[in-house]
């Protein structure tokens, strides 16, 4: 049956498995990309859970007027899902960028603190050297007086 049924062009174009699945993935592409859901007469599917990597499309043969609003709302949600996923991914990337900027700022602050500490150490060492020079000069003057 797989060779007989072909997914719609838009489904193939938007398929994450066909277009974005990495070739070097540890587990490879999902094996199930098509499956058939058949309903008996006078029944409908309120919801279902797809297999990993499967896309969903419907061939509606007949729709009653009271079912039309439900069908269009489900269809609208299905078509908006990739956009919502993309927006969520963009938000995650932005959050990661903000976190990286905060980390870089923290590193810069730490480096500035270290520079201030090092400058203070240099000042202390210079003051000690000056004091040693003064002590040596005083000692030399005292020796000269003797």
Tab-separated table of N, CA and C in Angstrom:
chain	number	residue	atom	x	y	z
A	1	UNK	N	0.822	-1.187	0.000
A	1	UNK	CA	0.000	0.000	0.000
A	1	UNK	C	0.871	1.257	0.000
A	2	UNK	N	2.064	1.168	0.553
A	2	UNK	CA	2.973	2.313	0.604
A	2	UNK	C	3.300	2.834	-0.791
A	3	UNK	N	3.453	1.930	-1.742
A	3	UNK	CA	3.788	2.360	-3.103
A	3	UNK	C	2.593	2.996	-3.807
A	4	UNK	N	1.384	2.728	-3.358
A	4	UNK	CA	0.185	3.279	-3.991
A	4	UNK	C	-0.127	4.680	-3.475
A	5	UNK	N	0.025	4.893	-2.170
A	5	UNK	CA	-0.351	6.160	-1.544
A	5	UNK	C	0.843	7.102	-1.534
A	6	UNK	N	0.619	8.311	-2.015
A	6	UNK	CA	1.664	9.332	-1.974
A	6	UNK	C	1.134	10.513	-1.170
A	7	UNK	N	1.963	11.025	-0.292
A	7	UNK	CA	1.539	12.163	0.523
A	7	UNK	C	1.412	13.408	-0.348
A	8	UNK	N	0.568	14.356	0.066
A	8	UNK	CA	0.428	15.601	-0.693
A	8	UNK	C	1.761	16.355	-0.775
A	9	UNK	N	1.900	17.157	-1.810
A	9	UNK	CA	3.146	17.901	-2.042
A	9	UNK	C	3.512	18.769	-0.839
A	10	UNK	N	2.527	19.457	-0.261
A	10	UNK	CA	2.812	20.347	0.872
A	10	UNK	C	3.332	19.560	2.066
A	11	UNK	N	2.825	18.340	2.253
A	11	UNK	CA	3.297	17.497	3.361
A	11	UNK	C	4.751	17.108	3.132
A	12	UNK	N	5.081	16.736	1.907
A	12	UNK	CA	6.478	16.381	1.603
A	12	UNK	C	7.388	17.597	1.743
A	13	UNK	N	6.881	18.757	1.353
A	13	UNK	CA	7.705	19.968	1.425
A	13	UNK	C	7.974	20.389	2.869
A	14	UNK	N	7.012	20.158	3.762
A	14	UNK	CA	7.158	20.562	5.159
A	14	UNK	C	7.653	19.439	6.064
A	15	UNK	N	7.913	18.275	5.532
A	15	UNK	CA	8.295	17.119	6.343
A	15	UNK	C	9.641	17.346	7.023
A	16	UNK	N	9.628	17.287	8.344
A	16	UNK	CA	10.874	17.455	9.097
A	16	UNK	C	11.780	16.250	8.888
A	17	UNK	N	11.182	15.067	8.739
A	17	UNK	CA	11.984	13.850	8.562
A	17	UNK	C	12.724	13.896	7.231
A	18	UNK	N	12.007	14.231	6.163
A	18	UNK	CA	12.629	14.231	4.832
A	18	UNK	C	13.602	15.388	4.640
A	19	UNK	N	13.292	16.545	5.205
A	19	UNK	CA	14.083	17.747	4.917
A	19	UNK	C	15.155	18.068	5.953
A	20	UNK	N	14.909	17.747	7.224
A	20	UNK	CA	15.809	18.231	8.268
A	20	UNK	C	16.440	17.136	9.115
A	21	UNK	N	16.060	15.891	8.908
A	21	UNK	CA	16.616	14.816	9.736
A	21	UNK	C	18.087	14.644	9.375
A	22	UNK	N	19.001	14.678	10.353
A	22	UNK	CA	20.429	14.566	10.028
A	22	UNK	C	20.783	13.196	9.451
A	23	UNK	N	21.611	13.204	8.423
A	23	UNK	CA	22.023	11.945	7.792
A	23	UNK	C	22.889	11.104	8.721
A	24	UNK	N	23.633	11.768	9.606
A	24	UNK	CA	24.533	11.047	10.505
A	24	UNK	C	23.896	10.796	11.874
A	25	UNK	N	22.559	10.806	11.947
A	25	UNK	CA	21.868	10.570	13.214
A	25	UNK	C	22.149	9.154	13.701
A	26	UNK	N	22.240	9.013	15.016
A	26	UNK	CA	22.574	7.730	15.626
A	26	UNK	C	21.538	6.653	15.288
A	27	UNK	N	20.260	7.001	15.331
A	27	UNK	CA	19.206	6.012	15.101
A	27	UNK	C	18.675	6.008	13.673
A	28	UNK	N	19.050	6.949	12.850
A	28	UNK	CA	18.535	7.002	11.483
A	28	UNK	C	17.134	7.587	11.435
A	29	UNK	N	16.604	7.707	10.221
A	29	UNK	CA	15.273	8.284	10.042
A	29	UNK	C	14.207	7.327	10.577
A	30	UNK	N	13.082	7.877	11.068
A	30	UNK	CA	11.988	7.010	11.519
A	30	UNK	C	11.467	6.155	10.371
A	31	UNK	N	11.119	4.933	10.689
A	31	UNK	CA	10.648	4.002	9.664
A	31	UNK	C	9.202	4.285	9.263
A	32	UNK	N	8.392	4.750	10.222
A	32	UNK	CA	6.977	4.987	9.941
A	32	UNK	C	6.793	6.440	9.525
A	33	UNK	N	6.530	6.653	8.245
A	33	UNK	CA	6.214	8.002	7.774
A	33	UNK	C	4.812	8.071	7.192
A	34	UNK	N	4.178	6.932	7.013
A	34	UNK	CA	2.792	6.886	6.536
A	34	UNK	C	2.047	5.817	7.332
A	35	UNK	N	0.824	6.112	7.650
A	35	UNK	CA	-0.056	5.077	8.177
A	35	UNK	C	-1.479	5.448	7.804
A	36	UNK	N	-2.350	4.489	7.828
A	36	UNK	CA	-3.717	4.685	7.350
A	36	UNK	C	-4.674	4.589	8.527
A	37	UNK	N	-5.510	5.601	8.673
A	37	UNK	CA	-6.535	5.615	9.712
A	37	UNK	C	-7.880	5.545	9.002
A	38	UNK	N	-8.594	4.460	9.186
A	38	UNK	CA	-9.867	4.262	8.501
A	38	UNK	C	-10.980	4.287	9.544
A	39	UNK	N	-12.018	5.051	9.265
A	39	UNK	CA	-13.156	5.140	10.183
A	39	UNK	C	-14.380	4.512	9.533
A	40	UNK	N	-15.211	3.926	10.356
A	40	UNK	CA	-16.450	3.343	9.841
A	40	UNK	C	-17.471	4.445	9.593
A	41	UNK	N	-18.524	4.117	8.890
A	41	UNK	CA	-19.560	5.089	8.552
A	41	UNK	C	-20.156	5.704	9.822
A	42	UNK	N	-20.471	7.001	9.741
A	42	UNK	CA	-21.088	7.767	10.831
A	42	UNK	C	-20.187	7.879	12.059
A	43	UNK	N	-18.910	7.825	11.862
A	43	UNK	CA	-17.987	8.022	12.988
A	43	UNK	C	-16.995	9.121	12.610
A	44	UNK	N	-16.286	9.609	13.596
A	44	UNK	CA	-15.247	10.599	13.320
A	44	UNK	C	-14.140	10.444	14.353
A	45	UNK	N	-13.001	10.965	14.032
A	45	UNK	CA	-11.868	10.933	14.948
A	45	UNK	C	-11.770	12.288	15.628
A	46	UNK	N	-11.922	12.305	16.924
A	46	UNK	CA	-11.825	13.561	17.659
A	46	UNK	C	-10.367	13.962	17.828
A	47	UNK	N	-9.515	12.994	18.149
A	47	UNK	CA	-8.078	13.237	18.233
A	47	UNK	C	-7.365	11.913	18.051
A	48	UNK	N	-6.103	11.983	17.739
A	48	UNK	CA	-5.265	10.788	17.707
A	48	UNK	C	-3.818	11.208	17.901
A	49	UNK	N	-2.980	10.253	18.218
A	49	UNK	CA	-1.560	10.517	18.450
A	49	UNK	C	-0.780	9.924	17.294
A	50	UNK	N	0.059	10.757	16.657
A	50	UNK	CA	0.830	10.282	15.510
A	50	UNK	C	2.046	9.484	15.967
A	51	UNK	N	2.493	8.584	15.109
A	51	UNK	CA	3.752	7.882	15.336
A	51	UNK	C	4.889	8.868	15.103
A	52	UNK	N	6.045	8.625	15.674
A	52	UNK	CA	7.179	9.531	15.525
A	52	UNK	C	7.556	9.739	14.074
A	53	UNK	N	7.619	10.986	13.658
A	53	UNK	CA	8.037	11.326	12.308
A	53	UNK	C	6.937	11.287	11.274
A	54	UNK	N	5.715	10.930	11.657
A	54	UNK	CA	4.632	10.835	10.675
A	54	UNK	C	3.954	12.189	10.505
A	55	UNK	N	3.577	12.511	9.279
A	55	UNK	CA	2.769	13.690	8.989
A	55	UNK	C	1.322	13.244	8.848
A	56	UNK	N	0.404	14.158	9.123
A	56	UNK	CA	-1.011	13.810	9.073
A	56	UNK	C	-1.684	14.634	7.987
A	57	UNK	N	-2.445	13.982	7.149
A	57	UNK	CA	-3.304	14.683	6.196
A	57	UNK	C	-4.586	13.890	6.066
A	58	UNK	N	-5.633	14.573	5.710
A	58	UNK	CA	-6.942	13.949	5.602
A	58	UNK	C	-7.485	14.123	4.191
A	59	UNK	N	-8.135	13.095	3.697
A	59	UNK	CA	-8.929	13.196	2.480
A	59	UNK	C	-10.380	13.128	2.941
A	60	UNK	N	-11.022	14.271	2.983
A	60	UNK	CA	-12.397	14.330	3.466
A	60	UNK	C	-13.323	14.085	2.285
A	61	UNK	N	-14.133	13.042	2.405
A	61	UNK	CA	-15.045	12.690	1.324
A	61	UNK	C	-16.385	13.393	1.461
A	62	UNK	N	-16.841	13.561	2.681
A	62	UNK	CA	-18.141	14.178	2.891
A	62	UNK	C	-18.141	14.817	4.274
A	63	UNK	N	-18.650	16.049	4.366
A	63	UNK	CA	-18.682	16.755	5.646
A	63	UNK	C	-20.090	17.266	5.885
A	64	UNK	N	-20.608	16.980	7.058
A	64	UNK	CA	-21.906	17.532	7.436
A	64	UNK	C	-21.706	18.979	7.877
A	65	UNK	N	-22.713	19.841	7.722
A	65	UNK	CA	-22.562	21.256	8.101
A	65	UNK	C	-22.178	21.455	9.561
A	66	UNK	N	-22.687	20.628	10.467
A	66	UNK	CA	-22.343	20.800	11.876
A	66	UNK	C	-20.913	20.361	12.181
A	67	UNK	N	-20.298	19.564	11.324
A	67	UNK	CA	-18.913	19.145	11.531
A	67	UNK	C	-17.921	20.096	10.869
A	68	UNK	N	-18.393	20.969	9.983
A	68	UNK	CA	-17.491	21.808	9.200
A	68	UNK	C	-16.665	22.735	10.090
A	69	UNK	N	-17.280	23.356	11.092
A	69	UNK	CA	-16.526	24.286	11.947
A	69	UNK	C	-15.449	23.543	12.725
A	70	UNK	N	-15.766	22.348	13.207
A	70	UNK	CA	-14.762	21.554	13.921
A	70	UNK	C	-13.613	21.190	12.984
A	71	UNK	N	-13.941	20.773	11.767
A	71	UNK	CA	-12.912	20.385	10.801
A	71	UNK	C	-11.997	21.564	10.462
A	72	UNK	N	-12.579	22.747	10.218
A	72	UNK	CA	-11.743	23.904	9.859
A	72	UNK	C	-10.867	24.339	11.020
A	73	UNK	N	-11.378	24.242	12.261
A	73	UNK	CA	-10.537	24.630	13.399
A	73	UNK	C	-9.378	23.652	13.572
A	74	UNK	N	-9.621	22.355	13.384
A	74	UNK	CA	-8.539	21.366	13.466
A	74	UNK	C	-7.533	21.605	12.353
A	75	UNK	N	-8.027	21.859	11.142
A	75	UNK	CA	-7.138	22.106	10.010
A	75	UNK	C	-6.295	23.353	10.241
A	76	UNK	N	-6.908	24.402	10.782
A	76	UNK	CA	-6.173	25.639	11.053
A	76	UNK	C	-5.076	25.387	12.087
A	77	UNK	N	-5.413	24.624	13.147
A	77	UNK	CA	-4.414	24.316	14.164
A	77	UNK	C	-3.262	23.508	13.565
A	78	UNK	N	-3.566	22.552	12.690
A	78	UNK	CA	-2.532	21.727	12.069
A	78	UNK	C	-1.598	22.561	11.199
A	79	UNK	N	-2.160	23.530	10.463
A	79	UNK	CA	-1.315	24.334	9.575
A	79	UNK	C	-0.508	25.352	10.348
A	80	UNK	N	-0.965	25.754	11.539
A	80	UNK	CA	-0.230	26.729	12.328
A	80	UNK	C	0.831	26.079	13.203
A	81	UNK	N	0.789	24.780	13.366
A	81	UNK	CA	1.730	24.099	14.251
A	81	UNK	C	3.188	24.311	13.858
A	82	UNK	N	3.581	24.151	12.578
A	82	UNK	CA	4.993	24.392	12.246
A	82	UNK	C	5.440	25.811	12.570
A	83	UNK	N	4.566	26.797	12.361
A	83	UNK	CA	4.907	28.182	12.674
A	83	UNK	C	5.102	28.357	14.174
A	84	UNK	N	4.225	27.736	14.973
A	84	UNK	CA	4.367	27.838	16.423
A	84	UNK	C	5.661	27.177	16.878
A	85	UNK	N	6.002	26.034	16.293
A	85	UNK	CA	7.251	25.358	16.647
A	85	UNK	C	8.443	26.241	16.306
A	86	UNK	N	8.397	26.885	15.135
A	86	UNK	CA	9.479	27.761	14.726
A	86	UNK	C	9.611	28.938	15.689
A	87	UNK	N	8.477	29.502	16.105
A	87	UNK	CA	8.515	30.620	17.048
A	87	UNK	C	9.084	30.174	18.385
A	88	UNK	N	8.716	28.973	18.842
A	88	UNK	CA	9.260	28.466	20.101
A	88	UNK	C	10.767	28.273	20.000
A	89	UNK	N	11.233	27.749	18.864
A	89	UNK	CA	12.668	27.563	18.684
A	89	UNK	C	13.380	28.909	18.679
A	90	UNK	N	12.788	29.916	18.024
A	90	UNK	CA	13.397	31.241	18.003
A	90	UNK	C	13.458	31.833	19.405
A	91	UNK	N	12.400	31.628	20.197
A	91	UNK	CA	12.409	32.130	21.570
A	91	UNK	C	13.492	31.440	22.385
A	92	UNK	N	13.667	30.137	22.187
A	92	UNK	CA	14.717	29.419	22.911
A	92	UNK	C	16.094	29.939	22.529
A	93	UNK	N	16.303	30.199	21.233
A	93	UNK	CA	17.592	30.732	20.785
A	93	UNK	C	17.825	32.105	21.393
A	94	UNK	N	16.784	32.937	21.423
A	94	UNK	CA	16.934	34.268	22.014
A	94	UNK	C	17.254	34.170	23.499
A	95	UNK	N	16.600	33.252	24.205
A	95	UNK	CA	16.892	33.080	25.629
A	95	UNK	C	18.331	32.629	25.834
A	96	UNK	N	18.811	31.729	24.979
A	96	UNK	CA	20.197	31.279	25.093
A	96	UNK	C	21.155	32.430	24.828
A	97	UNK	N	20.828	33.284	23.859
A	97	UNK	CA	21.684	34.429	23.572
A	97	UNK	C	21.726	35.388	24.754
A	98	UNK	N	20.575	35.625	25.386
A	98	UNK	CA	20.540	36.497	26.562
A	98	UNK	C	21.374	35.896	27.685
A	99	UNK	N	21.251	34.582	27.886
A	99	UNK	CA	22.047	33.929	28.928
A	99	UNK	C	23.537	34.057	28.640
A	100	UNK	N	23.924	33.902	27.379
A	100	UNK	CA	25.334	34.041	27.029
A	100	UNK	C	25.808	35.470	27.259
A	101	UNK	N	24.969	36.452	26.942
A	101	UNK	CA	25.349	37.845	27.172
A	101	UNK	C	25.524	38.120	28.659
A	102	UNK	N	24.635	37.577	29.481
A	102	UNK	CA	24.758	37.755	30.930
A	102	UNK	C	26.049	37.116	31.429
A	103	UNK	N	26.363	35.920	30.925
A	103	UNK	CA	27.607	35.261	31.335
A	103	UNK	C	28.820	36.074	30.912
A	104	UNK	N	28.796	36.624	29.694
A	104	UNK	CA	29.912	37.449	29.239
A	104	UNK	C	30.053	38.690	30.104
A	105	UNK	N	28.936	39.289	30.483
A	105	UNK	CA	28.974	40.455	31.359
A	105	UNK	C	29.576	40.093	32.710
A	106	UNK	N	29.192	38.939	33.244
A	106	UNK	CA	29.761	38.499	34.524
A	106	UNK	C	31.262	38.292	34.411
A	107	UNK	N	31.717	37.700	33.314
A	107	UNK	CA	33.155	37.495	33.114
A	107	UNK	C	33.866	38.834	33.039
A	108	UNK	N	33.267	39.798	32.332
A	108	UNK	CA	33.889	41.118	32.224
A	108	UNK	C	33.994	41.788	33.586
A	109	UNK	N	32.939	41.684	34.393
A	109	UNK	CA	32.973	42.271	35.740
A	109	UNK	C	34.059	41.605	36.574
A	110	UNK	N	34.158	40.278	36.489
A	110	UNK	CA	35.197	39.575	37.249
A	110	UNK	C	36.587	39.996	36.793
A	111	UNK	N	36.762	40.176	35.482
A	111	UNK	CA	38.063	40.617	34.982
A	111	UNK	C	38.389	42.019	35.476
A	112	UNK	N	37.387	42.896	35.514
A	112	UNK	CA	37.622	44.252	36.022
A	112	UNK	C	38.006	44.212	37.495
A	113	UNK	N	37.323	43.368	38.261
A	113	UNK	CA	37.666	43.238	39.686
A	113	UNK	C	39.093	42.733	39.832
A	114	UNK	N	39.465	41.745	39.017
A	114	UNK	CA	40.834	41.225	39.084
A	114	UNK	C	41.840	42.299	38.713
A	115	UNK	N	41.522	43.126	37.718
A	115	UNK	CA	42.435	44.205	37.337
A	115	UNK	C	42.599	45.204	38.466
A	116	UNK	N	41.501	45.552	39.138
A	116	UNK	CA	41.583	46.485	40.267
A	116	UNK	C	42.437	45.891	41.372
A	117	UNK	N	42.230	44.608	41.667
A	117	UNK	CA	43.032	43.951	42.711
A	117	UNK	C	44.504	43.948	42.328
A	118	UNK	N	44.791	43.644	41.062
A	118	UNK	CA	46.191	43.640	40.618
A	118	UNK	C	46.792	45.034	40.703
A	119	UNK	N	46.033	46.060	40.328
A	119	UNK	CA	46.544	47.430	40.431
A	119	UNK	C	46.814	47.791	41.882
A	120	UNK	N	45.931	47.358	42.778
A	120	UNK	CA	46.154	47.625	44.202
A	120	UNK	C	47.408	46.917	44.680
A	121	UNK	N	47.626	45.700	44.204
A	121	UNK	CA	48.841	44.975	44.591
A	121	UNK	C	50.079	45.698	44.079
A	122	UNK	N	50.019	46.210	42.847
A	122	UNK	CA	51.156	46.952	42.300
A	122	UNK	C	51.421	48.193	43.144
A	123	UNK	N	50.358	48.898	43.521
A	123	UNK	CA	50.529	50.094	44.356
A	123	UNK	C	51.151	49.721	45.691
A	124	UNK	N	50.694	48.646	46.298
A	124	UNK	CA	51.251	48.211	47.591
A	124	UNK	C	52.725	47.865	47.438
A	125	UNK	N	53.072	47.131	46.382
A	125	UNK	CA	54.476	46.762	46.161
A	125	UNK	C	55.322	48.015	45.954
A	126	UNK	N	54.818	48.967	45.173
A	126	UNK	CA	55.568	50.208	44.944
A	126	UNK	C	55.760	50.979	46.238
A	127	UNK	N	54.724	51.019	47.072
A	127	UNK	CA	54.847	51.714	48.360
A	127	UNK	C	55.871	51.018	49.242
A	128	UNK	N	55.874	49.695	49.234
A	128	UNK	CA	56.862	48.962	50.031
A	128	UNK	C	58.269	49.250	49.530
A	129	UNK	N	58.433	49.301	48.208
A	129	UNK	CA	59.754	49.605	47.654
A	129	UNK	C	60.186	51.012	48.035
A	130	UNK	N	59.252	51.958	47.993
A	130	UNK	CA	59.585	53.329	48.390
A	130	UNK	C	59.972	53.381	49.857
A	131	UNK	N	59.248	52.649	50.689
A	131	UNK	CA	59.582	52.627	52.118
A	131	UNK	C	60.952	52.008	52.331
A	132	UNK	N	61.258	50.949	51.581
A	132	UNK	CA	62.581	50.333	51.701
A	132	UNK	C	63.664	51.308	51.265
A	133	UNK	N	63.397	52.060	50.203
A	133	UNK	CA	64.376	53.050	49.746
A	133	UNK	C	64.582	54.129	50.795
A	134	UNK	N	63.491	54.565	51.409
A	134	UNK	CA	63.612	55.588	52.466
A	134	UNK	C	64.407	55.041	53.632
A	135	UNK	N	64.092	53.801	54.013
A	135	UNK	CA	64.835	53.187	55.128
A	135	UNK	C	66.310	53.080	54.776
A	136	UNK	N	66.622	52.685	53.555
A	136	UNK	CA	68.021	52.570	53.133
A	136	UNK	C	68.697	53.931	53.124
A	137	UNK	N	67.989	54.959	52.670
A	137	UNK	CA	68.571	56.306	52.660
A	137	UNK	C	68.836	56.788	54.071
A	138	UNK	N	67.880	56.529	54.956
A	138	UNK	CA	68.074	56.929	56.359
A	138	UNK	C	69.264	56.193	56.940
A	139	UNK	N	69.388	54.909	56.653
A	139	UNK	CA	70.522	54.132	57.176
A	139	UNK	C	71.834	54.660	56.614
A	140	UNK	N	71.849	55.013	55.327
A	140	UNK	CA	73.075	55.547	54.723
A	140	UNK	C	73.441	56.880	55.346
A	141	UNK	N	72.439	57.709	55.595
A	141	UNK	CA	72.716	59.009	56.223
A	141	UNK	C	73.242	58.816	57.632
A	142	UNK	N	72.684	57.855	58.337
A	142	UNK	CA	73.158	57.598	59.701
A	142	UNK	C	74.586	57.083	59.672
A	143	UNK	N	74.914	56.265	58.678
A	143	UNK	CA	76.280	55.748	58.571
A	143	UNK	C	77.246	56.868	58.223
A	144	UNK	N	76.793	57.812	57.421
A	144	UNK	CA	77.655	58.928	57.053
A	144	UNK	C	77.914	59.822	58.240
A	145	UNK	N	76.968	59.923	59.108
A	145	UNK	CA	77.140	60.770	60.281
A	145	UNK	C	78.093	60.148	61.270
A	146	UNK	N	78.239	58.923	61.241
A	146	UNK	CA	79.144	58.283	62.184
A	146	UNK	C	80.519	58.527	61.789
